[in-house]
């Protein structure tokens, strides 16, 4: 179904971004990333106190490939 869109201002896009206005059948990324993070990672805010003592992140990825890009 067609859509009417007003003014759009794009300030910044990375090289792996997808930008779409209107109808779309399929969108697929052109890059992938894998992130390993231990306890206490990705915390945001003011006044956060984290005490993990000894924290280790063990990773065993036997297949090595998660998403193929062709």
Coordinates of N, CA and C in Angstrom, one line a residue:
X1 N 0.8 -1.2 0.0 CA 0.0 0.0 0.0 C 0.9 1.2 0.0
X2 N 0.7 2.1 -0.9 CA 1.6 3.3 -1.0 C 1.4 4.2 0.2
X3 N 2.6 4.8 0.5 CA 2.6 5.7 1.7 C 3.0 7.1 1.3
X4 N 2.4 8.1 1.9 CA 2.9 9.5 1.7 C 3.8 9.8 2.8
X5 N 5.0 10.3 2.4 CA 6.0 10.6 3.4 C 6.4 12.1 3.2
X6 N 6.5 12.8 4.4 CA 6.9 14.2 4.3 C 8.4 14.3 4.2
X7 N 8.9 15.4 4.7 CA 10.4 15.7 4.6 C 11.2 14.7 5.5
X8 N 12.3 14.3 5.0 CA 13.2 13.4 5.7 C 14.6 14.0 5.8
X9 N 15.2 14.0 6.9 CA 16.5 14.5 7.1 C 17.4 13.4 7.6
X10 N 18.3 12.9 6.9 CA 19.3 11.9 7.3 C 20.6 12.6 7.6
X11 N 21.0 12.5 8.8 CA 22.3 13.2 9.2 C 23.5 12.3 9.1
X12 N 23.4 11.0 9.4 CA 24.5 10.1 9.3 C 24.1 8.7 9.1
X13 N 24.8 8.0 8.2 CA 24.6 6.5 8.0 C 25.9 5.9 7.9
X14 N 26.0 4.7 8.5 CA 27.3 3.9 8.4 C 27.3 3.1 7.1
X15 N 28.4 2.5 6.8 CA 28.5 1.8 5.6 C 27.6 0.5 5.5
X16 N 27.2 0.0 6.7 CA 26.4 -1.2 6.7 C 24.9 -0.8 7.1
X17 N 24.5 0.4 6.9 CA 23.1 0.8 7.2 C 22.2 0.5 6.1
X18 N 20.9 0.4 6.4 CA 19.9 0.2 5.4 C 18.9 1.3 5.7
X19 N 18.6 2.1 4.7 CA 17.6 3.2 4.8 C 16.5 3.0 3.8
X20 N 15.3 3.0 4.3 CA 14.1 2.7 3.4 C 13.0 3.7 3.8
X21 N 12.3 4.2 2.7 CA 11.1 4.9 2.9 C 10.1 4.3 1.9
X22 N 8.9 3.9 2.5 CA 7.9 3.3 1.6 C 7.9 1.8 1.7
X23 N 7.2 1.2 0.7 CA 7.1 -0.2 0.6 C 8.4 -0.9 0.3
X24 N 8.5 -2.1 0.9 CA 9.7 -2.9 0.6 C 9.4 -4.4 0.7
X25 N 9.9 -5.2 -0.2 CA 9.7 -6.6 -0.2 C 10.7 -7.3 0.7
X26 N 12.0 -7.0 0.6 CA 13.0 -7.6 1.3 C 14.2 -6.7 1.5
X27 N 14.7 -6.7 2.7 CA 15.9 -6.0 3.1 C 16.9 -6.9 3.7
X28 N 18.2 -6.9 3.3 CA 19.1 -7.8 3.9 C 20.4 -7.0 4.2
X29 N 21.1 -7.3 5.3 CA 22.3 -6.6 5.6 C 23.5 -7.1 4.7
X30 N 24.5 -6.2 4.6 CA 25.6 -6.5 3.8 C 26.9 -6.7 4.7
X31 N 26.7 -6.8 6.0 CA 27.8 -7.0 6.9 C 27.3 -7.7 8.1
X32 N 28.2 -8.4 8.8 CA 27.8 -9.1 10.0 C 28.9 -8.8 11.1
X33 N 28.6 -9.1 12.3 CA 29.5 -8.9 13.4 C 29.2 -9.8 14.5
X34 N 30.1 -10.3 15.3 CA 29.9 -11.1 16.4 C 30.6 -10.5 17.6
X35 N 29.9 -10.4 18.7 CA 30.4 -9.7 19.9 C 30.3 -10.6 21.1
X36 N 31.5 -10.8 21.7 CA 31.5 -11.5 23.0 C 31.7 -10.5 24.1
X37 N 30.9 -10.7 25.1 CA 31.0 -9.7 26.2 C 30.7 -10.5 27.5
X38 N 31.5 -10.1 28.5 CA 31.4 -10.8 29.8 C 30.4 -10.1 30.7
X39 N 30.3 -10.5 31.9 CA 29.4 -9.9 32.9 C 29.7 -8.5 33.2
X40 N 28.7 -7.7 33.3 CA 28.9 -6.2 33.5 C 29.1 -5.4 32.2
X41 N 29.1 -6.1 31.1 CA 29.3 -5.4 29.8 C 28.0 -4.7 29.4
X42 N 28.1 -3.7 28.6 CA 27.0 -2.9 28.0 C 26.1 -2.2 29.0
X43 N 26.6 -2.0 30.2 CA 25.9 -1.2 31.2 C 26.0 0.2 30.9
X44 N 24.9 1.0 31.0 CA 24.9 2.4 30.8 C 24.2 3.1 31.9
X45 N 24.5 4.3 32.1 CA 23.8 5.1 33.2 C 24.8 5.8 34.1
X46 N 24.3 6.5 35.0 CA 25.1 7.3 36.0 C 25.1 6.6 37.3
X47 N 26.3 6.5 37.9 CA 26.5 5.9 39.2 C 26.3 4.4 39.3
X48 N 26.7 3.7 38.2 CA 26.6 2.2 38.2 C 27.8 1.7 38.9
X49 N 27.6 0.8 39.9 CA 28.7 0.1 40.6 C 28.6 -1.4 40.3
X50 N 29.7 -2.0 39.8 CA 29.7 -3.4 39.5 C 30.9 -4.0 40.1
X51 N 30.7 -5.1 40.8 CA 31.8 -5.8 41.4 C 31.7 -7.2 41.0
X52 N 32.5 -7.7 40.1 CA 32.4 -9.0 39.6 C 33.5 -9.9 40.0
X53 N 34.5 -9.4 40.8 CA 35.7 -10.1 41.2 C 36.4 -10.7 40.0
X54 N 36.4 -12.0 39.8 CA 37.1 -12.6 38.6 C 36.0 -12.9 37.6
X55 N 36.0 -12.2 36.5 CA 35.0 -12.5 35.4 C 35.7 -12.9 34.2
X56 N 35.3 -14.1 33.6 CA 35.9 -14.5 32.4 C 34.8 -14.9 31.4
X57 N 35.1 -14.7 30.1 CA 34.1 -15.0 29.1 C 34.8 -16.1 28.2
X58 N 34.2 -17.3 28.2 CA 34.7 -18.4 27.5 C 33.8 -18.6 26.2
X59 N 34.5 -18.7 25.1 CA 33.7 -18.8 23.8 C 34.2 -20.1 23.1
X60 N 33.2 -20.9 22.7 CA 33.5 -22.1 21.9 C 32.6 -22.1 20.7
X61 N 33.0 -21.6 19.6 CA 32.2 -21.5 18.4 C 32.7 -22.5 17.4
X62 N 32.1 -23.7 17.4 CA 32.6 -24.8 16.6 C 32.4 -24.6 15.1
X63 N 31.3 -23.9 14.7 CA 30.9 -23.8 13.3 C 31.6 -22.7 12.6
X64 N 32.1 -21.7 13.3 CA 32.9 -20.5 12.8 C 32.1 -19.6 11.9
X65 N 31.1 -20.1 11.3 CA 30.3 -19.2 10.3 C 28.9 -19.1 10.8
X66 N 28.4 -17.9 11.1 CA 27.0 -17.7 11.5 C 26.1 -17.2 10.5
X67 N 26.6 -16.3 9.6 CA 25.7 -15.8 8.5 C 26.6 -15.5 7.3
X68 N 26.3 -16.2 6.3 CA 27.1 -16.0 5.0 C 26.5 -14.9 4.3
X69 N 27.3 -14.0 3.7 CA 26.9 -12.9 2.9 C 27.4 -13.2 1.5
X70 N 26.4 -13.2 0.5 CA 26.8 -13.5 -0.9 C 26.4 -12.3 -1.7

